[in-house]
Short mmCIF file of C-alpha atoms and ligand atoms in Angstrom, two decimals:
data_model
loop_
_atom_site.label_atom_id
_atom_site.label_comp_id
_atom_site.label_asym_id
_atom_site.label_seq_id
_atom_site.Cartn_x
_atom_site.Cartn_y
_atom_site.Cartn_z
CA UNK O 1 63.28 70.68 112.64
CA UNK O 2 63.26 73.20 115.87
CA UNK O 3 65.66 71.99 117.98
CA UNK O 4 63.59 72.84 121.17
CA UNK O 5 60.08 71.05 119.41
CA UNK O 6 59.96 68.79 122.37
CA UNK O 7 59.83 71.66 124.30
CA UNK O 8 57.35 73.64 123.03
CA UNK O 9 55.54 70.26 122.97
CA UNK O 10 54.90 70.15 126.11
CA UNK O 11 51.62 72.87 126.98
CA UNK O 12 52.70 74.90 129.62
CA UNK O 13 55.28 75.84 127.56
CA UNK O 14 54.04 75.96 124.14
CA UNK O 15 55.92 78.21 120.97
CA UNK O 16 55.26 81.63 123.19
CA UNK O 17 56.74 80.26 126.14
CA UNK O 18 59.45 79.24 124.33
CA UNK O 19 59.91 83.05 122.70
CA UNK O 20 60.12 83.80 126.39
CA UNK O 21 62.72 81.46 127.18
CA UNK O 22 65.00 82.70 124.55
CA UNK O 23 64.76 85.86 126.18
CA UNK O 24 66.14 85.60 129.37
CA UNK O 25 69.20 85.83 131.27
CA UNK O 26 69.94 83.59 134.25
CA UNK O 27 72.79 83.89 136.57
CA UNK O 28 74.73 81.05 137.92
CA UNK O 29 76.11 80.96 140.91
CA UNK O 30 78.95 78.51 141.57
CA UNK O 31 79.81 76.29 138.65
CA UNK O 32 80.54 72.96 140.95
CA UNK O 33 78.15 70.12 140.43
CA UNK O 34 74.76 72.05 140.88
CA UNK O 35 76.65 74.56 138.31
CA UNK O 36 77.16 72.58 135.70
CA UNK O 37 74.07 70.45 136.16
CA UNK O 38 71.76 73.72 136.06
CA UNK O 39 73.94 75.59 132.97
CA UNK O 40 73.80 71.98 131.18
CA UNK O 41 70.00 72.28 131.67
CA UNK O 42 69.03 75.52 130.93
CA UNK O 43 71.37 76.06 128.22
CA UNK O 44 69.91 73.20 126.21
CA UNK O 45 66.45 74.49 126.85
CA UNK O 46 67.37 77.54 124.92
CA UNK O 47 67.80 80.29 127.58
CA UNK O 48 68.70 83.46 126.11
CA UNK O 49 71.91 83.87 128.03
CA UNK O 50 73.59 82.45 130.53
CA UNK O 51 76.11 83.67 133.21
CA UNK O 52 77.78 81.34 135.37
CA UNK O 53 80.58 82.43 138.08
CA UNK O 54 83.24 80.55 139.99
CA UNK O 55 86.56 80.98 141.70
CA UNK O 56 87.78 77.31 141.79
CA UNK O 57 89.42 75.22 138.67
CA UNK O 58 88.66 71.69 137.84
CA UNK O 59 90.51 68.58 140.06
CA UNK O 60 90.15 64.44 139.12
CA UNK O 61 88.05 64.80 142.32
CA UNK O 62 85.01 66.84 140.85
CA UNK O 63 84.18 64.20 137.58
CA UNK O 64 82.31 61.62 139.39
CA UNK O 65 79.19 64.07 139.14
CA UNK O 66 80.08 67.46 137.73
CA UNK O 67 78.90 66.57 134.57
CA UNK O 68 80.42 68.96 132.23
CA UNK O 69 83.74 68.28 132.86
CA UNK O 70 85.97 66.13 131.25
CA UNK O 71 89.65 64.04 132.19
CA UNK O 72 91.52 66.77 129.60
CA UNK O 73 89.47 69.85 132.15
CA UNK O 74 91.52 68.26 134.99
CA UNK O 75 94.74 67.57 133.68
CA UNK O 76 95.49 71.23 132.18
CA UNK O 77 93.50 72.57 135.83
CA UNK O 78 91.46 74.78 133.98
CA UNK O 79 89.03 77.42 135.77
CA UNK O 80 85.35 75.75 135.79
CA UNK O 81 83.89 78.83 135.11
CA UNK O 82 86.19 78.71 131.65
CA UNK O 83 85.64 74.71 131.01
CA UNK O 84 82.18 75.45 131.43
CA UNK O 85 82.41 78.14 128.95
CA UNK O 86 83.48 75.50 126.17
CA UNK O 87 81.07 72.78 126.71
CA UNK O 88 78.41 75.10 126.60
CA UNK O 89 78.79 76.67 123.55
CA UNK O 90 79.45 73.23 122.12
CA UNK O 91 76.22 72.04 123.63
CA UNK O 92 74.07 75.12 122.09
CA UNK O 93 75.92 78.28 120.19
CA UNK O 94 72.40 79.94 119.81
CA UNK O 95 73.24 80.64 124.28
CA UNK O 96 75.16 83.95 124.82
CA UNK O 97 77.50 82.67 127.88
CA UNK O 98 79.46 84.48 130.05
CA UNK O 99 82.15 83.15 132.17
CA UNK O 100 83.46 84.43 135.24
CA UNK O 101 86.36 83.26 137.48
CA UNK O 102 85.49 84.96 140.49
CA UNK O 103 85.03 84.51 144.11
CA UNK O 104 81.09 85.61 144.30
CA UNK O 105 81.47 87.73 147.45
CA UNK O 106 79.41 90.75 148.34
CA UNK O 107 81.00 93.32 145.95
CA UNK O 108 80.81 91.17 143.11
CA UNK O 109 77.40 89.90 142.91
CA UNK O 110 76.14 93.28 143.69
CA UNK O 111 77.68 94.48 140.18
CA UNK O 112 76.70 91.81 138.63
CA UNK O 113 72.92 91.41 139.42
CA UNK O 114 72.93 95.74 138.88
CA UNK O 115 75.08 95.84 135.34
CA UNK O 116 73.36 92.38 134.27
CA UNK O 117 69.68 92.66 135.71
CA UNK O 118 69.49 88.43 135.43
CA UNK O 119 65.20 87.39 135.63
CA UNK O 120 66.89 84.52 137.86
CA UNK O 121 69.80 83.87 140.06
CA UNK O 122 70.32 79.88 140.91
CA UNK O 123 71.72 79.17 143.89
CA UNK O 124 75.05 76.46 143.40
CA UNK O 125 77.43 77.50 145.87
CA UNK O 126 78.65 75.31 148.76
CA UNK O 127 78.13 77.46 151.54
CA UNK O 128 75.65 79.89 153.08
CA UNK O 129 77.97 83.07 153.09
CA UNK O 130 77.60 83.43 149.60
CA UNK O 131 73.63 82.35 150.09
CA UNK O 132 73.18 84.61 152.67
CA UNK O 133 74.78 87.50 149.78
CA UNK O 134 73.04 86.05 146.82
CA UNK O 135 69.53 85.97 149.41
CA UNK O 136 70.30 89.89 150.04
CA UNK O 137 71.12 90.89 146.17
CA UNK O 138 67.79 89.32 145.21
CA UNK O 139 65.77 91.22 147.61
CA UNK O 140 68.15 94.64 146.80
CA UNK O 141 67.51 94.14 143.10
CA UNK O 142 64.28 92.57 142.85
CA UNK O 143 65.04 89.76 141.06
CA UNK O 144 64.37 85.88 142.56
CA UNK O 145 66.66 83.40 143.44
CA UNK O 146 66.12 79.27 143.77
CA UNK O 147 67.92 77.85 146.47
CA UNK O 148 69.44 74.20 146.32
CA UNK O 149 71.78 71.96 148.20
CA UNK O 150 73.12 68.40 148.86
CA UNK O 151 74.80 66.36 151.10
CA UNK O 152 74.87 62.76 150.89
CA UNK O 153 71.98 61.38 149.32
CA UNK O 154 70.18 64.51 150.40
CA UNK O 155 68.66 67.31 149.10
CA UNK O 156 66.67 70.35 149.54
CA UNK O 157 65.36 73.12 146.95
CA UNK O 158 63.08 76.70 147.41
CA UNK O 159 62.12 79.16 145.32
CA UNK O 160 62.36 82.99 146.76
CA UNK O 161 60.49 85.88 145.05
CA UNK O 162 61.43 88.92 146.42
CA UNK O 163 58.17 91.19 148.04
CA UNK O 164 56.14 87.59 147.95
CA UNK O 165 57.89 84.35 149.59
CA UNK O 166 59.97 84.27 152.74
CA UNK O 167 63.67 84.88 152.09
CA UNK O 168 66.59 82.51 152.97
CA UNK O 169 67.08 84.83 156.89
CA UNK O 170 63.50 83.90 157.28
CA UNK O 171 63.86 80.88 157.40
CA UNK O 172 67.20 80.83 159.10
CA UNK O 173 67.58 83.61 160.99
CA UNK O 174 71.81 83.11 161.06
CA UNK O 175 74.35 81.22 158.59
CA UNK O 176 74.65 77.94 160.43
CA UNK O 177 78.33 76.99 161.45
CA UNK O 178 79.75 73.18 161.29
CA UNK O 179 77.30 71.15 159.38
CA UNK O 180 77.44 68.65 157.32
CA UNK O 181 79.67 69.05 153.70
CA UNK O 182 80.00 66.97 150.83
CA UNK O 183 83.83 66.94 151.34
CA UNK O 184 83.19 65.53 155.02
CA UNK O 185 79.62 63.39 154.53
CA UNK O 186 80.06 62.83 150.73
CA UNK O 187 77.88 63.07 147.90
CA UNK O 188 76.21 60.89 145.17
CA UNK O 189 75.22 62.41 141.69
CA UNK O 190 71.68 61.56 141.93
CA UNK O 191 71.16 63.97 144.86
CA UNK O 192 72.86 66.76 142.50
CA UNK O 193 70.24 66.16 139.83
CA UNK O 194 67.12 65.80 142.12
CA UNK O 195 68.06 69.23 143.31
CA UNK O 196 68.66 70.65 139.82
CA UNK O 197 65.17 68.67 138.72
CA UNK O 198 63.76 71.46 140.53
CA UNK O 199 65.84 74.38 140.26
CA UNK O 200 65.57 74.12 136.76
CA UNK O 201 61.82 73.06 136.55
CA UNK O 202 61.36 76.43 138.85
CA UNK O 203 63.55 78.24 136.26
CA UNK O 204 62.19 77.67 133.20
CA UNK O 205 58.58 78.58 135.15
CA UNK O 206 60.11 81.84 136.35
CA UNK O 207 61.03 82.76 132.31
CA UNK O 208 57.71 82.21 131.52
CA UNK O 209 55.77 84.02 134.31
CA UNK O 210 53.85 80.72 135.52
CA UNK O 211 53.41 80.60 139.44
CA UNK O 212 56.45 78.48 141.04
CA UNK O 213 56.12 76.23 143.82
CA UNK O 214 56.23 78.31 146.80
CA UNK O 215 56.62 75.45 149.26
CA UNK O 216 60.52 74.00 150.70
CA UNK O 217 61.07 70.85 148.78
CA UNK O 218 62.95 68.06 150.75
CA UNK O 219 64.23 64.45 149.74
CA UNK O 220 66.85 61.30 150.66
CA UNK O 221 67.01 60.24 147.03
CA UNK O 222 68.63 56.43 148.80
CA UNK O 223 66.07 56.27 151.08
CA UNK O 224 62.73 57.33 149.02
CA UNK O 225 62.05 60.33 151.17
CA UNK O 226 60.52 63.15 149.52
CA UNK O 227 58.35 65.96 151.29
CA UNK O 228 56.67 69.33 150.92
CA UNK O 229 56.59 72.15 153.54
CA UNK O 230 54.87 74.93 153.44
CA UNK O 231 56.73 77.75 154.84
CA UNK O 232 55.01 81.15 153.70
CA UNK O 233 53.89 81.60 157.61
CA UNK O 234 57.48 81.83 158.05
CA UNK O 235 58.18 85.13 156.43
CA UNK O 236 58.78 88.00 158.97
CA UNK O 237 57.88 91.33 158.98
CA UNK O 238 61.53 92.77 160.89
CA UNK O 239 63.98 90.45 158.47
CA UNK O 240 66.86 92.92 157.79
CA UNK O 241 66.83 90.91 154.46
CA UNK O 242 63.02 91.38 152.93
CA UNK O 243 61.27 93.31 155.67
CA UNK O 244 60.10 96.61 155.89
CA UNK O 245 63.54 98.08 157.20
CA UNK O 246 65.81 96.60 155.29
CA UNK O 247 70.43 96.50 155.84
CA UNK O 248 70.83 93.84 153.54
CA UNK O 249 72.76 92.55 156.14
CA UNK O 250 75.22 90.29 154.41
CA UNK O 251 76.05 93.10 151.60
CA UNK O 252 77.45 95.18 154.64
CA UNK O 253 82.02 94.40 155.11
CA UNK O 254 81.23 94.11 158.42
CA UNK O 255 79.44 91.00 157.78
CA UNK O 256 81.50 88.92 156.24
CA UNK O 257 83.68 86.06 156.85
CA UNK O 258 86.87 87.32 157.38
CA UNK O 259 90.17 85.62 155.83
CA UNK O 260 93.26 87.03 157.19
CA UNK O 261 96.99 85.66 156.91
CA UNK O 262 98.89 85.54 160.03
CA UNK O 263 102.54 87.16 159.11
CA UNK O 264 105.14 84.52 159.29
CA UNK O 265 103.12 81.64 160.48
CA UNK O 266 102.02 80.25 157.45
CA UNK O 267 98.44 80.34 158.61
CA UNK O 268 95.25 81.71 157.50
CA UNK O 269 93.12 82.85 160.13
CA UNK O 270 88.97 82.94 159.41
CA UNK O 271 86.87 84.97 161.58
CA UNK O 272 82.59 84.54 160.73
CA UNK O 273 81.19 87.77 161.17
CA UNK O 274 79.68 87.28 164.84
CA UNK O 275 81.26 85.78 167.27
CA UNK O 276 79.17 82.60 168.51
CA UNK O 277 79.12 78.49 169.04
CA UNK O 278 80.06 76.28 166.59
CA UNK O 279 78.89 73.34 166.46
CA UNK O 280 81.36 70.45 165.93
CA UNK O 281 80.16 67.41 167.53
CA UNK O 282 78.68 66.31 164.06
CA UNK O 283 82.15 67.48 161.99
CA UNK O 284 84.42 65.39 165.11
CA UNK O 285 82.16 62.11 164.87
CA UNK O 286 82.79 62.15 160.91
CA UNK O 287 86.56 62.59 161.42
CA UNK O 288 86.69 60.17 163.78
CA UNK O 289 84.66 57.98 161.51
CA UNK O 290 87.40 58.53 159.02
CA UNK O 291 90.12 57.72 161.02
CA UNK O 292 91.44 61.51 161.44
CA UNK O 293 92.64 61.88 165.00
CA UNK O 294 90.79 65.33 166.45
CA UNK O 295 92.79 66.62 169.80
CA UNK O 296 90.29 68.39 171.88
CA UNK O 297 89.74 70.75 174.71
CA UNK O 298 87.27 73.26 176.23
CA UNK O 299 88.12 75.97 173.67
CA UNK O 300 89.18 74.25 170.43
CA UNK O 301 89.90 70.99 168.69
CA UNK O 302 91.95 70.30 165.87
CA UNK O 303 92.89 67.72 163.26
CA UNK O 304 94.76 67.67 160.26
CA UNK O 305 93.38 67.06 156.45
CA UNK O 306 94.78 67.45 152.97
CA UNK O 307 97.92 67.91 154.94
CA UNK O 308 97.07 70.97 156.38
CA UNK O 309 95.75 71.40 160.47
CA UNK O 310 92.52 72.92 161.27
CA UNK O 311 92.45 74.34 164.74
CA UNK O 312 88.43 75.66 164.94
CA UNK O 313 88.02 77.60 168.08
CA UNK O 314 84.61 77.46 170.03
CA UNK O 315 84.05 80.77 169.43
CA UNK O 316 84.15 80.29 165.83
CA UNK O 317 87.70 81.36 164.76
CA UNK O 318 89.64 78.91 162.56
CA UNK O 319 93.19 78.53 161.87
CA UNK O 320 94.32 76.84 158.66
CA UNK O 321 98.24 76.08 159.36
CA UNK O 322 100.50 75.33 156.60
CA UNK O 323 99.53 77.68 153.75
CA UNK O 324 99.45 82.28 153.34
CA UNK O 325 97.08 81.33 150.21
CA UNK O 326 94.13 82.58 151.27
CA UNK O 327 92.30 81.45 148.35
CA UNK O 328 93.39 78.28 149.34
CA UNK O 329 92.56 78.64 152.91
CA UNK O 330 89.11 79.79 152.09
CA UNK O 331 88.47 76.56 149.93
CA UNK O 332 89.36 74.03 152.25
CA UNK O 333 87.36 76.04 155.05
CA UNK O 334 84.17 75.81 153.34
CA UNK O 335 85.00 72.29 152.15
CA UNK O 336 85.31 70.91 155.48
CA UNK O 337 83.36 73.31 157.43
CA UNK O 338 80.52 74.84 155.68
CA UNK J 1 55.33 57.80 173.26
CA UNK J 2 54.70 57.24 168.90
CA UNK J 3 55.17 59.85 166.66
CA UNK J 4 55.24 60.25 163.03
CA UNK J 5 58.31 61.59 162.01
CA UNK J 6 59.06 62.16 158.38
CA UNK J 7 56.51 59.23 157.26
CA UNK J 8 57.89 56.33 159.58
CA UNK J 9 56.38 55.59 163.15
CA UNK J 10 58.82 56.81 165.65
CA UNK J 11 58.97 55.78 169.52
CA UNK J 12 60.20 59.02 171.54
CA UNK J 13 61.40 58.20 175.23
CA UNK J 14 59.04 59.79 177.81
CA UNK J 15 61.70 63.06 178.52
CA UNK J 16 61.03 64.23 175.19
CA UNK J 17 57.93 66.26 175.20
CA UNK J 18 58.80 69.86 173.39
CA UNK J 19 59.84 70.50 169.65
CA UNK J 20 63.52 71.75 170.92
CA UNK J 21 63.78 68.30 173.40
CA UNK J 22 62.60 66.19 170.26
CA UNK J 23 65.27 68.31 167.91
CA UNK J 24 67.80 67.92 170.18
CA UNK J 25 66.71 64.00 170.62
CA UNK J 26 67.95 63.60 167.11
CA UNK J 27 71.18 66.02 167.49
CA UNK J 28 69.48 68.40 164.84
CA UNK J 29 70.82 71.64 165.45
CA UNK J 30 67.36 74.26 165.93
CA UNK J 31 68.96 76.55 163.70
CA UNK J 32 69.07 74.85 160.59
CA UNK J 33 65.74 73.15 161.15
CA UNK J 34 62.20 73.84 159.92
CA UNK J 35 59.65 71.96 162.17
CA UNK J 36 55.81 71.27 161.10
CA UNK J 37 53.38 69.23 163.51
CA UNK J 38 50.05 67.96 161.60
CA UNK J 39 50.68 70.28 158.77
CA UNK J 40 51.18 73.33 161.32
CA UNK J 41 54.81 75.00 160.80
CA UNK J 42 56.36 75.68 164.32
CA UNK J 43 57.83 79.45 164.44
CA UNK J 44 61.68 78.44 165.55
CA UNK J 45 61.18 80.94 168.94
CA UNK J 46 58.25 78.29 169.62
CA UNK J 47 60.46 75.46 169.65
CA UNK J 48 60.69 75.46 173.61
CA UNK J 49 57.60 75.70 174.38
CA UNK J 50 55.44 74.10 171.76
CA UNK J 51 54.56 69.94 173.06
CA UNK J 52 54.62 67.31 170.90
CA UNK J 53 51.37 64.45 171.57
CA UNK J 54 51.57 61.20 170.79
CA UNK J 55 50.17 59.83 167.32
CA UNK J 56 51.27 63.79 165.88
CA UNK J 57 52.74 63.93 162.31
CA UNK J 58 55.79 65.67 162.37
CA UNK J 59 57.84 66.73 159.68
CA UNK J 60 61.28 68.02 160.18
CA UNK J 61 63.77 69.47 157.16
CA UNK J 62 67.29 70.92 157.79
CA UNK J 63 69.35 72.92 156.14
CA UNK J 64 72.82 71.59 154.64
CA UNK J 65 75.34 73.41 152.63
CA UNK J 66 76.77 71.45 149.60
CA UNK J 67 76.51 71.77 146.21
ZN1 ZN M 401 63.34 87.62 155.05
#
């Protein structure tokens, strides 16, 4: 018996779509609980091959919903990209995947979407630096990219095909500073998997050529909201990401989020590209929530968790006291502050 | 005034008569927000100038981070 029967079963996909399938090569980016939800997914439904990247290494902390991992992942601290590795190839051997421990910034996505030419990139970072890169790649190289994120019992998901649908800037315009983050608001697995519902569902529709849902898909999987937006109005002529003069923005060092270790403080500073606002009345009202005293003036606030102090300037600077690790420091900056 | 926002019926204090006013009503920051009134998607440079009416089906989505 064909292992993917069921599959081929159902008619939009049928034996042909399947051969498709089998062809193609999606890269994964981020192998955190969207990660490992998506590779699960599309690994089982017989994806050709599979590339998943990610910097970080599995911690007690990430098995309540990153469903590949296992107790024996956290106690020898191995890299998810390399835990993932294993599972998968347990899960279906027929899957060529490639694991890389990597932090996905500008340089290295850009080799990998040109040496690998993926048909999709899925989107399962934890921050919109690396969405804002992965939303610039796509349109560089031509190849589309499904967004999706969570927080709480929330979700969102979009598909972006370059030269057709908005990009991410479209919509956004800037990477938004201080919102909400699953290490501050919390998440619950069920979010995770209505956002990987439709990555996936969008996936497996890309590697057969059938028209995607174009529209931004919304939901509060506690409180049985679900909506539909149609955002193709949105799309805008001048983005320096997918209009008609194009920087790429984001691919540009200039751009980025800078990490930088102050000599002989024991403190990473982190400078975001342009100077502006950030907005921490949400982030303070969660601390506070938790019990975390913030001190707080005019120009900055600060607080201290994981036993490390934040001091987050209003002009967007942070300082991460107690650690020259900027791997570390760049971690527990998107963890807390997006 | 009564809106509905995101499927439930909404009562909006009388000061709150643009998209940004109604955004900022609900501390959502206009950056990360996509805005549609009665199926109509609000360009974000709109925001300050576009009024809301009472009985108007608004839909707002934001943007978070996590994965
Ligand atoms: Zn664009």
């Amino acid at each position: 018996m064909n292992r993917y029967s069921r599959q081929q079963l159902f008619a939009p996909i049928g034996e042909k779509g399947q051969q498709c399938i089998r062809k193609k090569h999606v890269l994964i980016i981020g192998a955190g609980a969207l990660g490992a939800a998506n590779a699960e997914t599309l690994v089982r439904a017989g994806v050709g091959k599979v590339t998943i990247v990610d910097r970080d290494y599995v911690e007690w902390s990430n098995l309540q919903r990153q469903q590949l991992y296992t107790e024996d992942d956290a106690a020898k601290q191995l890299p998810k990209a390399i835990a993932a590795f294993a599972h998968l190839q347990a899960i279906n051997h027929d899957v060529v995947v490639e694991p890389i421990v990597a932090d996905a910034d500008a340089r290295v996505l850009d080799r990998l979407v040109a040496r690998g030419r993926p048909d999709v990139i899925i989107d399962s970072t934890d921050n919109f630096d690396v969405r804002m890169i992965i939303n610039d790649v796509s349109q560089k190289y031509d190849v589309p990219w499904i967004y999706g994120a969570c927080v709480g019992s929330y979700g969102l998901s979009y598909v972006i095909i370059p030269n057709e649908t908005p990009c991410l800037r479209c919509l956004l315009e800037e990477v938004p500073l201080g919102i909400a983050t699953c290490d501050i608001a919390g998440i619950i697995s069920p979010a995770v998997h209505m956002v990987v519902a439709h990555q996936t569902a969008e996936a497996l529709k890309i590697c057969i050529h059938a028209p995607v849902n174009r529209k931004l898909v919304s939901f509060d999987i506690w409180h049985g909201q679900y909506r539909m937006i149609d955002v193709q109005k949105l799309k805008k002529d001048d983005c320096p990401s997918c209009g008609k003069t194009r920087t790429y923005p984001a691919l540009q060092y200039e751009n980025e989020t800078k990490f930088a270790v102050l000599c002989g403080r024991e403190t990473v500073q982190i400078r975001p590209a342009q100077r502006r606002e950030r907005e921490w009345t949400a982030l303070i009202s969660f601390l506070q929530q938790k019990g975390i005293q913030v001190v707080q003036n005019d120009y900055l606030c600060s607080f201290t968790v994981d036993g490390r102090r934040f001091v987050v300037f209003s002009d967007g600077r942070v300082f991460i006291h107690g650690t020259n690790d900027i791997q570390e420091a760049k971690k527990l900056y998107y963890q807390y502050l997006g | 005034m009564y809106c509905i926002i995101n499927g439930e019926t909404i009562h909006l204090p009388a000061h709150v008569r643009t998209v940004a006013q109604l955004l900022h009503h609900f501390h959502i920051h206009k950056k990360i927000a996509i805005v549609e009134i009665n199926m109509h998607i609000v360009p974000k440079e709109d925001y300050e100038h576009t009024a809301i009416a009472d009985g108007d089906r608004i839909e707002i989505v934001h943007f978070v981070g996590g994965g």
